[in-house]
Amino acid sequence: ELKVEQNPLFLSMQEGKNYTIYCNYSTTSDRLYWYRQDPGKSLESLFVLLSNGAVKQEGRLMASLDTKARLSTLHITAAVHDLSATYFCAVEREYGNKLVFGAGTILRVKS
Amino acid sequence: GAGVSQTPSNKVTEKGKYVELRCDPISGHTALYWYRQSLGQGPEFLIYFQGTGAADDSGLPNDRFFAVRPEGSVSTLKIQRTERGDSAVYLCASSRTGGTEAFFGQGTRLTVV
């Protein structure tokens, strides 16, 4: 059974600081997604990572994938308040099939 | 519409009642997914449709839950004899085909009292 673990589950950061969220998964997978969710809102797709060594960047966020280690990271550079949200990683168990989500990381960026 | 639309946005029902939740996927998307998100947790898979057929319904928790997509577009998630434990946000997502990026709707918040 595919399991996805994120850590930390809660992260309080000062503006301007850097930090990394980790996502470990238990079995081989085809692809990995990162989503952002604001309170009371739905999931916004941030990144889709398809292969080992994939790295994608958008603004202050950068995601990477190491399929051999079954690990993805979401790195936050020089955090700003607008990044406060819950971040989920999700792993696609089989091509075209369901996503298995981590528990989410609640990020709070303090001024 | 431009995105996945779910109705109602909120539903409060009494224990034991029947509810229907509706999902309008993005036009042209053949794959449709239902997920359930409990407070403080990540979404959990319920069912996946490819066209009109349920390709994977392994996430439905029991036989009180059922979903249909009769014309390959709109889907309805049906819950019979609701229980307080069914309270959650029910999310629908669609993708162009199975295996491509899925886009999520705003969800229906179901509260069973």
mmCIF file of C-alpha atoms in Angstrom:
data_model
loop_
_atom_site.group_PDB
_atom_site.id
_atom_site.type_symbol
_atom_site.label_atom_id
_atom_site.label_comp_id
_atom_site.label_asym_id
_atom_site.label_seq_id
_atom_site.Cartn_x
_atom_site.Cartn_y
_atom_site.Cartn_z
ATOM 1 C CA GLU A 1 0.000 0.000 0.000
ATOM 2 C CA LEU A 2 1.341 3.383 -1.007
ATOM 3 C CA LYS A 3 1.926 5.726 1.924
ATOM 4 C CA VAL A 4 2.950 9.367 1.686
ATOM 5 C CA GLU A 5 4.498 11.200 4.609
ATOM 6 C CA GLN A 6 5.173 14.901 4.846
ATOM 7 C CA ASN A 7 7.228 16.743 7.366
ATOM 8 C CA PRO A 8 7.025 19.009 9.098
ATOM 9 C CA LEU A 9 3.246 19.117 9.572
ATOM 10 C CA PHE A 10 3.415 22.665 10.835
ATOM 11 C CA LEU A 11 5.973 25.301 9.965
ATOM 12 C CA SER A 12 6.170 28.802 11.322
ATOM 13 C CA MET A 13 8.660 30.961 9.453
ATOM 14 C CA GLN A 14 9.887 34.488 9.581
ATOM 15 C CA GLU A 15 9.647 36.517 6.420
ATOM 16 C CA GLY A 16 12.830 36.396 4.411
ATOM 17 C CA LYS A 17 13.932 32.990 5.690
ATOM 18 C CA ASN A 18 14.433 29.773 3.714
ATOM 19 C CA TYR A 19 13.000 26.378 4.536
ATOM 20 C CA THR A 20 12.284 22.962 3.034
ATOM 21 C CA ILE A 21 9.242 20.702 3.242
ATOM 22 C CA TYR A 22 9.884 16.996 2.749
ATOM 23 C CA CYS A 23 7.681 14.360 1.157
ATOM 24 C CA ASN A 24 8.548 10.659 1.435
ATOM 25 C CA TYR A 25 6.593 7.901 -0.260
ATOM 26 C CA SER A 26 6.735 4.167 0.188
ATOM 27 C CA THR A 27 6.506 2.554 -3.263
ATOM 28 C CA THR A 28 7.488 3.234 -6.838
ATOM 29 C CA SER A 29 5.317 5.830 -8.490
ATOM 30 C CA ASP A 30 4.826 7.462 -11.882
ATOM 31 C CA ARG A 31 4.631 11.067 -10.830
ATOM 32 C CA LEU A 32 4.432 13.442 -7.900
ATOM 33 C CA TYR A 33 2.412 16.608 -7.426
ATOM 34 C CA TRP A 34 2.596 19.561 -5.088
ATOM 35 C CA TYR A 35 -0.599 21.474 -4.271
ATOM 36 C CA ARG A 36 -1.388 24.581 -2.294
ATOM 37 C CA GLN A 37 -4.617 24.991 -0.324
ATOM 38 C CA ASP A 38 -5.798 28.229 1.275
ATOM 39 C CA PRO A 39 -8.336 28.045 4.141
ATOM 40 C CA GLY A 40 -11.785 27.150 2.844
ATOM 41 C CA LYS A 41 -10.517 26.880 -0.703
ATOM 42 C CA SER A 42 -9.758 24.059 -3.072
ATOM 43 C CA LEU A 43 -6.416 22.698 -4.185
ATOM 44 C CA GLU A 44 -4.217 24.712 -6.516
ATOM 45 C CA SER A 45 -1.686 22.769 -8.536
ATOM 46 C CA LEU A 46 1.869 24.039 -8.073
ATOM 47 C CA PHE A 47 4.166 21.456 -9.648
ATOM 48 C CA VAL A 48 4.067 18.149 -11.471
ATOM 49 C CA LEU A 49 7.294 16.131 -11.251
ATOM 50 C CA LEU A 50 7.618 13.308 -13.734
ATOM 51 C CA SER A 51 11.073 11.837 -13.519
ATOM 52 C CA ASN A 52 14.074 11.291 -11.324
ATOM 53 C CA GLY A 53 16.070 14.463 -10.864
ATOM 54 C CA ALA A 54 13.223 16.694 -12.002
ATOM 55 C CA VAL A 55 13.429 20.218 -10.645
ATOM 56 C CA LYS A 56 10.815 22.907 -11.156
ATOM 57 C CA GLN A 57 10.736 26.471 -9.918
ATOM 58 C CA GLU A 58 8.017 29.078 -9.721
ATOM 59 C CA GLY A 59 8.765 32.296 -7.911
ATOM 60 C CA ARG A 60 10.005 31.570 -4.397
ATOM 61 C CA LEU A 61 9.110 27.871 -4.574
ATOM 62 C CA MET A 62 11.264 25.106 -6.000
ATOM 63 C CA ALA A 63 10.331 21.421 -6.083
ATOM 64 C CA SER A 64 12.594 18.450 -6.766
ATOM 65 C CA LEU A 65 12.171 14.714 -7.064
ATOM 66 C CA ASP A 66 14.523 11.830 -6.230
ATOM 67 C CA THR A 67 12.742 8.646 -7.251
ATOM 68 C CA LYS A 68 15.521 6.402 -5.966
ATOM 69 C CA ALA A 69 15.189 7.850 -2.480
ATOM 70 C CA ARG A 70 11.397 8.181 -2.947
ATOM 71 C CA LEU A 71 11.722 11.754 -1.767
ATOM 72 C CA SER A 72 10.489 15.093 -2.989
ATOM 73 C CA THR A 73 11.298 18.468 -1.500
ATOM 74 C CA LEU A 74 9.562 21.823 -1.698
ATOM 75 C CA HIS A 75 12.037 24.586 -0.980
ATOM 76 C CA ILE A 76 10.893 28.036 0.019
ATOM 77 C CA THR A 77 13.260 30.925 -0.593
ATOM 78 C CA ALA A 78 12.960 34.268 1.212
ATOM 79 C CA ALA A 79 9.453 33.555 2.460
ATOM 80 C CA VAL A 80 6.751 36.206 2.239
ATOM 81 C CA HIS A 81 3.410 36.372 4.053
ATOM 82 C CA ASP A 82 1.476 35.491 0.870
ATOM 83 C CA LEU A 83 2.980 32.001 0.961
ATOM 84 C CA SER A 84 1.020 31.165 4.127
ATOM 85 C CA ALA A 85 -1.173 28.167 3.231
ATOM 86 C CA THR A 86 -1.279 24.384 3.528
ATOM 87 C CA TYR A 87 0.948 22.497 1.113
ATOM 88 C CA PHE A 88 0.250 18.931 0.058
ATOM 89 C CA CYS A 89 2.324 16.482 -1.875
ATOM 90 C CA ALA A 90 0.482 13.737 -3.724
ATOM 91 C CA VAL A 91 1.797 10.655 -5.447
ATOM 92 C CA GLU A 92 0.148 8.966 -8.398
ATOM 93 C CA ARG A 93 0.149 5.286 -7.629
ATOM 94 C CA GLU A 94 -0.374 4.125 -11.193
ATOM 95 C CA TYR A 95 -0.594 5.958 -14.462
ATOM 96 C CA GLY A 96 -4.038 7.434 -14.809
ATOM 97 C CA ASN A 97 -5.068 6.361 -11.393
ATOM 98 C CA LYS A 98 -5.691 7.883 -8.033
ATOM 99 C CA LEU A 99 -3.534 10.284 -6.074
ATOM 100 C CA VAL A 100 -2.406 9.451 -2.552
ATOM 101 C CA PHE A 101 -1.928 12.618 -0.520
ATOM 102 C CA GLY A 102 0.282 13.433 2.399
ATOM 103 C CA ALA A 103 -1.247 14.943 5.526
ATOM 104 C CA GLY A 104 -0.199 18.432 4.495
ATOM 105 C CA THR A 105 2.179 21.048 5.885
ATOM 106 C CA ILE A 106 0.620 24.156 7.390
ATOM 107 C CA LEU A 107 2.929 27.059 6.619
ATOM 108 C CA ARG A 108 2.643 30.344 8.482
ATOM 109 C CA VAL A 109 4.941 33.172 7.487
ATOM 110 C CA LYS A 110 5.242 35.834 10.149
ATOM 111 C CA SER A 111 6.098 39.431 9.433
ATOM 112 C CA GLY B 1 -17.359 26.830 -17.373
ATOM 113 C CA ALA B 2 -13.691 27.554 -16.867
ATOM 114 C CA GLY B 3 -13.153 25.244 -13.932
ATOM 115 C CA VAL B 4 -14.599 22.294 -12.050
ATOM 116 C CA SER B 5 -17.890 23.288 -10.472
ATOM 117 C CA GLN B 6 -19.395 21.591 -7.445
ATOM 118 C CA THR B 7 -22.832 22.088 -5.957
ATOM 119 C CA PRO B 8 -23.950 22.731 -3.339
ATOM 120 C CA SER B 9 -20.995 24.422 -1.698
ATOM 121 C CA ASN B 10 -22.396 23.596 1.721
ATOM 122 C CA LYS B 11 -24.869 20.945 2.797
ATOM 123 C CA VAL B 12 -26.205 20.306 6.272
ATOM 124 C CA THR B 13 -28.258 17.168 6.707
ATOM 125 C CA GLU B 14 -29.659 15.094 9.513
ATOM 126 C CA LYS B 15 -28.242 11.731 10.400
ATOM 127 C CA GLY B 16 -29.915 9.001 8.400
ATOM 128 C CA LYS B 17 -30.872 11.202 5.441
ATOM 129 C CA TYR B 18 -29.866 10.771 1.809
ATOM 130 C CA VAL B 19 -27.704 13.367 0.032
ATOM 131 C CA GLU B 20 -26.493 13.968 -3.503
ATOM 132 C CA LEU B 21 -23.422 15.999 -4.373
ATOM 133 C CA ARG B 22 -22.903 17.215 -7.919
ATOM 134 C CA CYS B 23 -19.747 17.792 -9.937
ATOM 135 C CA ASP B 24 -19.467 19.527 -13.309
ATOM 136 C CA PRO B 25 -16.014 18.820 -14.725
ATOM 137 C CA ILE B 26 -14.069 20.983 -17.121
ATOM 138 C CA SER B 27 -15.558 20.624 -20.587
ATOM 139 C CA GLY B 28 -13.885 17.879 -22.568
ATOM 140 C CA HIS B 29 -12.248 16.220 -19.581
ATOM 141 C CA THR B 30 -12.845 12.484 -19.723
ATOM 142 C CA ALA B 31 -11.417 11.571 -16.314
ATOM 143 C CA LEU B 32 -13.233 12.524 -13.115
ATOM 144 C CA TYR B 33 -12.250 11.848 -9.522
ATOM 145 C CA TRP B 34 -13.970 12.170 -6.150
ATOM 146 C CA TYR B 35 -11.977 12.706 -2.970
ATOM 147 C CA ARG B 36 -12.981 13.268 0.652
ATOM 148 C CA GLN B 37 -11.072 15.617 2.923
ATOM 149 C CA SER B 38 -11.596 15.510 6.668
ATOM 150 C CA LEU B 39 -10.536 18.397 8.861
ATOM 151 C CA GLY B 40 -6.772 18.672 9.143
ATOM 152 C CA GLN B 41 -6.073 15.845 6.720
ATOM 153 C CA GLY B 42 -5.135 15.380 3.108
ATOM 154 C CA PRO B 43 -7.765 14.367 0.554
ATOM 155 C CA GLU B 44 -8.547 10.647 0.361
ATOM 156 C CA PHE B 45 -9.478 8.987 -2.904
ATOM 157 C CA LEU B 46 -13.010 7.704 -3.315
ATOM 158 C CA ILE B 47 -13.661 6.872 -6.974
ATOM 159 C CA TYR B 48 -12.291 7.493 -10.476
ATOM 160 C CA PHE B 49 -14.331 7.613 -13.683
ATOM 161 C CA GLN B 50 -12.977 7.298 -17.178
ATOM 162 C CA GLY B 51 -15.859 8.352 -19.363
ATOM 163 C CA THR B 52 -19.086 6.865 -18.049
ATOM 164 C CA GLY B 53 -17.561 3.936 -16.223
ATOM 165 C CA ALA B 54 -16.015 3.726 -12.785
ATOM 166 C CA ALA B 55 -12.449 2.641 -13.465
ATOM 167 C CA ASP B 56 -11.578 2.414 -9.778
ATOM 168 C CA ASP B 57 -14.051 2.586 -6.894
ATOM 169 C CA SER B 58 -11.732 1.086 -4.306
ATOM 170 C CA GLY B 59 -11.869 4.180 -2.110
ATOM 171 C CA LEU B 60 -15.603 4.138 -1.444
ATOM 172 C CA PRO B 61 -15.798 3.401 2.297
ATOM 173 C CA ASN B 62 -18.927 1.211 2.233
ATOM 174 C CA ASP B 63 -22.069 0.468 0.275
ATOM 175 C CA ARG B 64 -23.799 3.627 1.494
ATOM 176 C CA PHE B 65 -21.643 5.529 -0.989
ATOM 177 C CA PHE B 66 -22.322 5.407 -4.708
ATOM 178 C CA ALA B 67 -21.375 7.604 -7.650
ATOM 179 C CA VAL B 68 -22.586 7.856 -11.234
ATOM 180 C CA ARG B 69 -21.565 9.632 -14.405
ATOM 181 C CA PRO B 70 -24.227 8.544 -16.884
ATOM 182 C CA GLU B 71 -23.244 10.710 -19.849
ATOM 183 C CA GLY B 72 -19.537 10.978 -19.226
ATOM 184 C CA SER B 73 -19.696 14.557 -18.012
ATOM 185 C CA VAL B 74 -21.553 15.526 -14.820
ATOM 186 C CA SER B 75 -21.110 13.182 -11.884
ATOM 187 C CA THR B 76 -23.199 12.719 -8.763
ATOM 188 C CA LEU B 77 -21.924 11.288 -5.499
ATOM 189 C CA LYS B 78 -24.756 9.744 -3.516
ATOM 190 C CA ILE B 79 -24.650 8.959 0.179
ATOM 191 C CA GLN B 80 -27.414 6.950 1.821
ATOM 192 C CA ARG B 81 -28.264 6.844 5.517
ATOM 193 C CA THR B 82 -25.725 9.524 6.337
ATOM 194 C CA GLU B 83 -23.706 9.266 9.535
ATOM 195 C CA ARG B 84 -21.918 11.971 11.521
ATOM 196 C CA GLY B 85 -18.620 10.442 10.427
ATOM 197 C CA ASP B 86 -19.463 11.303 6.820
ATOM 198 C CA SER B 87 -18.981 14.986 7.634
ATOM 199 C CA ALA B 88 -16.129 16.256 5.462
ATOM 200 C CA VAL B 89 -15.352 18.287 2.375
ATOM 201 C CA TYR B 90 -16.016 16.298 -0.777
ATOM 202 C CA LEU B 91 -13.729 17.339 -3.614
ATOM 203 C CA CYS B 92 -14.164 16.604 -7.273
ATOM 204 C CA ALA B 93 -11.356 16.796 -9.821
ATOM 205 C CA SER B 94 -11.176 16.290 -13.564
ATOM 206 C CA SER B 95 -8.396 15.774 -16.069
ATOM 207 C CA ARG B 96 -8.199 15.739 -19.842
ATOM 208 C CA THR B 97 -7.526 12.018 -19.781
ATOM 209 C CA GLY B 98 -6.452 9.643 -17.069
ATOM 210 C CA GLY B 99 -2.874 10.332 -16.109
ATOM 211 C CA THR B 100 -2.781 14.019 -16.959
ATOM 212 C CA GLU B 101 -2.881 16.838 -14.448
ATOM 213 C CA ALA B 102 -6.114 16.969 -12.453
ATOM 214 C CA PHE B 103 -7.899 20.206 -11.554
ATOM 215 C CA PHE B 104 -9.949 20.397 -8.391
ATOM 216 C CA GLY B 105 -13.281 22.034 -7.690
ATOM 217 C CA GLN B 106 -14.047 24.126 -4.620
ATOM 218 C CA GLY B 107 -15.622 21.213 -2.831
ATOM 219 C CA THR B 108 -18.881 20.554 -1.029
ATOM 220 C CA ARG B 109 -18.738 20.833 2.738
ATOM 221 C CA LEU B 110 -21.088 18.179 4.129
ATOM 222 C CA THR B 111 -22.140 18.385 7.746
ATOM 223 C CA VAL B 112 -24.230 15.587 9.227
ATOM 224 C CA VAL B 113 -25.965 16.593 12.458
#
